[in-house]
Structure formats: structure tokens, C-alpha cells
CSV table of C-alpha atoms in Angstrom, one decimal:
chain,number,residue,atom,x,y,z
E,1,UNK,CA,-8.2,37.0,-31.1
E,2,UNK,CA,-11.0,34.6,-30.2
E,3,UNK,CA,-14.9,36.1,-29.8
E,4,UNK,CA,-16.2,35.2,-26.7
E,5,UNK,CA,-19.5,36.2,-25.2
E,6,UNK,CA,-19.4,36.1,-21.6
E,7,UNK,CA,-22.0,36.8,-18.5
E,8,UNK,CA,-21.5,40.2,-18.1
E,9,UNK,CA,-23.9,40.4,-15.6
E,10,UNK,CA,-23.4,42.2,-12.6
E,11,UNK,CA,-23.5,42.8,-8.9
E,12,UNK,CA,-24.0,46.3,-8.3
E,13,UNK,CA,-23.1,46.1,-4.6
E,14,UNK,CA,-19.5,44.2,-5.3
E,15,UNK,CA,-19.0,46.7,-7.9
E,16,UNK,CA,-19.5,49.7,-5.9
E,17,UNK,CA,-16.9,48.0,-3.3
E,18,UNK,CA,-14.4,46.7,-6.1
E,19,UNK,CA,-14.4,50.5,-7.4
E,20,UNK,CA,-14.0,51.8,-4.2
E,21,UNK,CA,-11.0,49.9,-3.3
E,22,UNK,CA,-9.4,50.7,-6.5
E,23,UNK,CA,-10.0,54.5,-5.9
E,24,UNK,CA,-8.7,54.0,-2.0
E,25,UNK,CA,-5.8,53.4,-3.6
E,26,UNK,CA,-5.2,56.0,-6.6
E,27,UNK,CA,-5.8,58.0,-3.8
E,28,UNK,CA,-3.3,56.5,-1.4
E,29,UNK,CA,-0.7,56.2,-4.5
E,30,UNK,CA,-0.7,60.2,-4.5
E,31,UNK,CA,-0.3,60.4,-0.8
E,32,UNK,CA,3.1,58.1,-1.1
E,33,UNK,CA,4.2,60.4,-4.6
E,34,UNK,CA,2.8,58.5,-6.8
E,35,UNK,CA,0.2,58.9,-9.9
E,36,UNK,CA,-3.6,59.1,-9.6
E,37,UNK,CA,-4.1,55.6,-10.7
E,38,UNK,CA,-5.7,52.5,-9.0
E,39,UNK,CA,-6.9,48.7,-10.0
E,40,UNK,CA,-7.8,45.4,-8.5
E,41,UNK,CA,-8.4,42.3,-10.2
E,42,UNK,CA,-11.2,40.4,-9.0
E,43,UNK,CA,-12.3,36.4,-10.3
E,44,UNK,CA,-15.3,35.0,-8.3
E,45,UNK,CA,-15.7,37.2,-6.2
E,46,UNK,CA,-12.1,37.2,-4.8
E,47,UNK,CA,-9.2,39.7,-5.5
E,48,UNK,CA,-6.4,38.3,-7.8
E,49,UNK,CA,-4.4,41.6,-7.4
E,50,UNK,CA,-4.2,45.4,-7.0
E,51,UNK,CA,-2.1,47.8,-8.6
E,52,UNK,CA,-1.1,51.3,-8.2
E,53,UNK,CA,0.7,53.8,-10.5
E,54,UNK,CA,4.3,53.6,-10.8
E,55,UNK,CA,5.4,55.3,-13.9
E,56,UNK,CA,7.4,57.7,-11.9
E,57,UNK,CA,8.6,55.9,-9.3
E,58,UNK,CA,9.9,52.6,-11.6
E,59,UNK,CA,10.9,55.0,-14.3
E,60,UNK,CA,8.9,53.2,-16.4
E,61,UNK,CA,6.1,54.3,-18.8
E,62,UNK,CA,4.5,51.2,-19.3
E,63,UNK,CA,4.3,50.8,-15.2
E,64,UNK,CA,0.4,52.0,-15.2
E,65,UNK,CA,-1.8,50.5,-12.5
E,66,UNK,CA,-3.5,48.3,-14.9
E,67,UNK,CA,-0.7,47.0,-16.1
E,68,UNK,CA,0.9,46.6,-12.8
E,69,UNK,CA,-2.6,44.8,-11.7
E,70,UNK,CA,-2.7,42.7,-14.7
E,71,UNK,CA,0.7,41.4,-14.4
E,72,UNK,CA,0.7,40.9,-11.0
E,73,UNK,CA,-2.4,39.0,-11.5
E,74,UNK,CA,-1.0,37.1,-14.1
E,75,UNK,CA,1.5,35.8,-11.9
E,76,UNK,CA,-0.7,35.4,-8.9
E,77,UNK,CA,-2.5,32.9,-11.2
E,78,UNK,CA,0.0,31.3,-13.1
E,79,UNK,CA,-1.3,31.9,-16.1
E,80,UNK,CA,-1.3,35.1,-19.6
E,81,UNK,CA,-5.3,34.8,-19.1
E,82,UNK,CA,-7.5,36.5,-17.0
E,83,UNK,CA,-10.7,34.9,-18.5
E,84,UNK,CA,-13.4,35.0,-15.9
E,85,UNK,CA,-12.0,38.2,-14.0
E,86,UNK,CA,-13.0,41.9,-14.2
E,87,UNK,CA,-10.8,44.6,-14.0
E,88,UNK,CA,-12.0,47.3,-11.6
E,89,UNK,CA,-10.0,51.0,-12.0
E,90,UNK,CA,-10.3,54.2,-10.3
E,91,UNK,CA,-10.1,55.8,-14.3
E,92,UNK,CA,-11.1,54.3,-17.9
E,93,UNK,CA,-8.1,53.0,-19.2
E,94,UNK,CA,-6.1,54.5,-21.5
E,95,UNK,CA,-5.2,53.4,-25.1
E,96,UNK,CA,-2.2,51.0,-23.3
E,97,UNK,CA,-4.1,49.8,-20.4
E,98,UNK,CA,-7.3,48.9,-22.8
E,99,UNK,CA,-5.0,46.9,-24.7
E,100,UNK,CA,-3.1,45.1,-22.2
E,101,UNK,CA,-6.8,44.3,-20.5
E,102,UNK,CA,-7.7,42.7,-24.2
E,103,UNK,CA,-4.6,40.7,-24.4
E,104,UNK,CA,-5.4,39.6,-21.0
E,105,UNK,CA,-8.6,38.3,-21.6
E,106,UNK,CA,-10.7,40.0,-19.1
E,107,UNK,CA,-13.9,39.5,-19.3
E,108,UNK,CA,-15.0,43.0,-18.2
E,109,UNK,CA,-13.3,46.4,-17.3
E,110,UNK,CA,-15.2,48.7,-15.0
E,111,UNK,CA,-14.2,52.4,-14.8
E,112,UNK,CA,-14.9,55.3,-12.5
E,113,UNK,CA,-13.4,59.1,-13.7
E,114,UNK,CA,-13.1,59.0,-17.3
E,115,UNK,CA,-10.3,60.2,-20.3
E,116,UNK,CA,-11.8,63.8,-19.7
E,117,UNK,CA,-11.3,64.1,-15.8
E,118,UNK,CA,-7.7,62.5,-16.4
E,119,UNK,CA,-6.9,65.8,-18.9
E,120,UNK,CA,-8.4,67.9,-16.4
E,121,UNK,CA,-5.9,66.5,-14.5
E,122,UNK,CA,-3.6,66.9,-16.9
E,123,UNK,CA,-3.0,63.7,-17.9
E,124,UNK,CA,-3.0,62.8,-22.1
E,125,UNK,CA,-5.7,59.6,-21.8
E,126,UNK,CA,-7.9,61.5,-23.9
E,127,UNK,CA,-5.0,62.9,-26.2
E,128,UNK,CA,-4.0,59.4,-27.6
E,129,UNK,CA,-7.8,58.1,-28.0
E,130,UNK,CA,-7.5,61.0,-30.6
E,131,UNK,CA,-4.3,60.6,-32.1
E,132,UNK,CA,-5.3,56.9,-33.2
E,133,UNK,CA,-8.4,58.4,-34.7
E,134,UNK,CA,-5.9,60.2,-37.0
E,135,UNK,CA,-3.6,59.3,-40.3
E,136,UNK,CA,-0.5,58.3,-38.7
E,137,UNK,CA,1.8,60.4,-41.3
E,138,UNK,CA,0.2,63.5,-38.9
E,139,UNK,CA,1.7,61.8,-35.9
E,140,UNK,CA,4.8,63.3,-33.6
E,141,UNK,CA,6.6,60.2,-33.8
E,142,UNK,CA,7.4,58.9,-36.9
E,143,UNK,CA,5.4,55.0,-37.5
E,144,UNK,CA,7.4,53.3,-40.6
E,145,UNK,CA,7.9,50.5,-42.0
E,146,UNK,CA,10.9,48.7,-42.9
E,147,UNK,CA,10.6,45.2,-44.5
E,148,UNK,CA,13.4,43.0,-45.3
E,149,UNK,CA,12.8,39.8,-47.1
E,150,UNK,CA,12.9,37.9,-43.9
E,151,UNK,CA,10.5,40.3,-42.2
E,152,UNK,CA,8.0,37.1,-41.7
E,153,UNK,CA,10.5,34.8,-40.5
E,154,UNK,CA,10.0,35.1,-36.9
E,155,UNK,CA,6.4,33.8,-37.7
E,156,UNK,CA,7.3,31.1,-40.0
E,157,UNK,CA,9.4,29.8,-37.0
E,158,UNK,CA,5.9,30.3,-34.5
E,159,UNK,CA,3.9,28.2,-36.8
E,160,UNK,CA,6.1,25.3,-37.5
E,161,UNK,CA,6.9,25.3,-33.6
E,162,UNK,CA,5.2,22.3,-32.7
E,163,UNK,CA,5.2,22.5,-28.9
E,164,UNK,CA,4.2,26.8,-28.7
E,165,UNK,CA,1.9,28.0,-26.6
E,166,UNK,CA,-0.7,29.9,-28.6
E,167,UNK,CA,-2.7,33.0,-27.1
């Protein structure tokens, strides 16, 4: 991954409104049966996307509103980078989220509750911060290793692919 400084400068009044949206709808997303999750996307001063929480509903662990913001962003834009936008969420991201906004490229991530309200909600944010701190051998779910002699193959294949489209 590429260092990039970028103007992280910024407007406390758009802020304030970008957060609030994204709370509006963690908030709404509980109404409807959902999780207590919300997210916009916002380049320029102009929303890309918003997502919501939809672990339960999609059946799908990964479907966190980050995530769901990010890649609906993604395809709003046409594009796997998000340089130049700021991801505004009604909670600091979890271990997951943090990564995906990394991969994404944003340029900033703005939180309001953090990892400790989400456990007092009873949510595990703050529970997988920890676990990385640890060794994985002390981890529930078993991390190994299992390496062939073709285990780099799929990346000899990336790097003699002339036309690939590097991130």
C-alpha cells in the first residue's frame, strides 16, 4: 500500500451533518430490524452512498454498513478507489470495516459512538481489537498455515500479467 498524505482538513459544520445522517440512519436501520449501524460516503462535498446494517437481514457477516457504503460507493463511481472521499459512521469501525475503508482508499473516516458503546451494546467491536493484540495460537479459531510448493503461484501468474490492474 501506497503512503499518501492528504488534506485532512475539515469542515466542522459538514461534518456534524454527514454524522448526523449516518446516525439518522443506524437509527432508522433498528426501526426496520435491522443492526445499529449507519454510513454515508461523501467526495466534495456530495454523497457517493449510504449504507445501513444488514448482517441479519442478508445473512451475511461481512454485510456491515461500511461495507455496504463502500461498495455501494464503489459502484456508484465506477471505480475500487475512494481517494478523495471520507467515510462518515454512526460507530468507529470495527477491525473489518477499518480494513475494507484502507483497501478503499479513503482519505478519512469519521466516527461517532466508539468500540466501548458498541459492547455496551453488546456488540464484539472492541473484542476483536483485542484478539489481534494477541498470539494467534490463543485464538478460538484455529489460523494455520498450509504451504504447498505452488503456494506462490497465483502471484507469479499477477506479476507476469501484463494487462492487471494493480491496487
Amino acid at each position: 500500500m501506497t503512503d499518501r498524505i492528504t488534506d485532512r482538513t475539515a469542515d466542522p459544520v459538514a461534518d456534524l451533518t454527514w454524522i448526523g445522517r449516518a446516525i439518522d440512519l443506524a437509527v432508522e436501520n433498528v426501526a426496520a430490524g435491522g443492526g445499529p449501524f449507519g454510513a454515508v460516503i461523501v467526495r466534495d462535498g456530495e454523497l457517493l452512498a449510504a449504507g445501513q446494517n444488514r448482517v441479519t437481514r442478508d445473512l451475511d457477516p461481512t454485510a456491515h454498513a461500511e461495507v455496504c457504503a463502500i461498495r455501494a460507493a464503489c459502484a456508484a463511481v465506477g471505480d475500487f478507489s475512494l481517494a478523495g472521499a471520507t467515510l462518515y459512521t454512526s460507530c468507529e469501525p470495527c477491525p473489518l470495516c477499518l480494513s475494507a475503508s484502507l483497501w478503499a482508499r479513503l482519505d478519512r473516516v469519521v466516527y461517532a459512538a466508539d468500540r466501548h458503546d458498541a459492547a455496551l451494546g453488546g456488540f464484539d467491536d472492541r473484542d476483536f481489537y483485542e484478539l489481534f493484540a494477541r498470539d494467534r495460537s490463543t485464538w478460538a479459531t484455529a489460523i494455520q498455515e498450509l504451504r504447498p510448493a505452488d503456494a506462490g503461484a497465483p502471484f507469479d501468474a499477477w506479476l507476469t500479467k501484463r494487462d492487471r490492474v494493480d491496487y
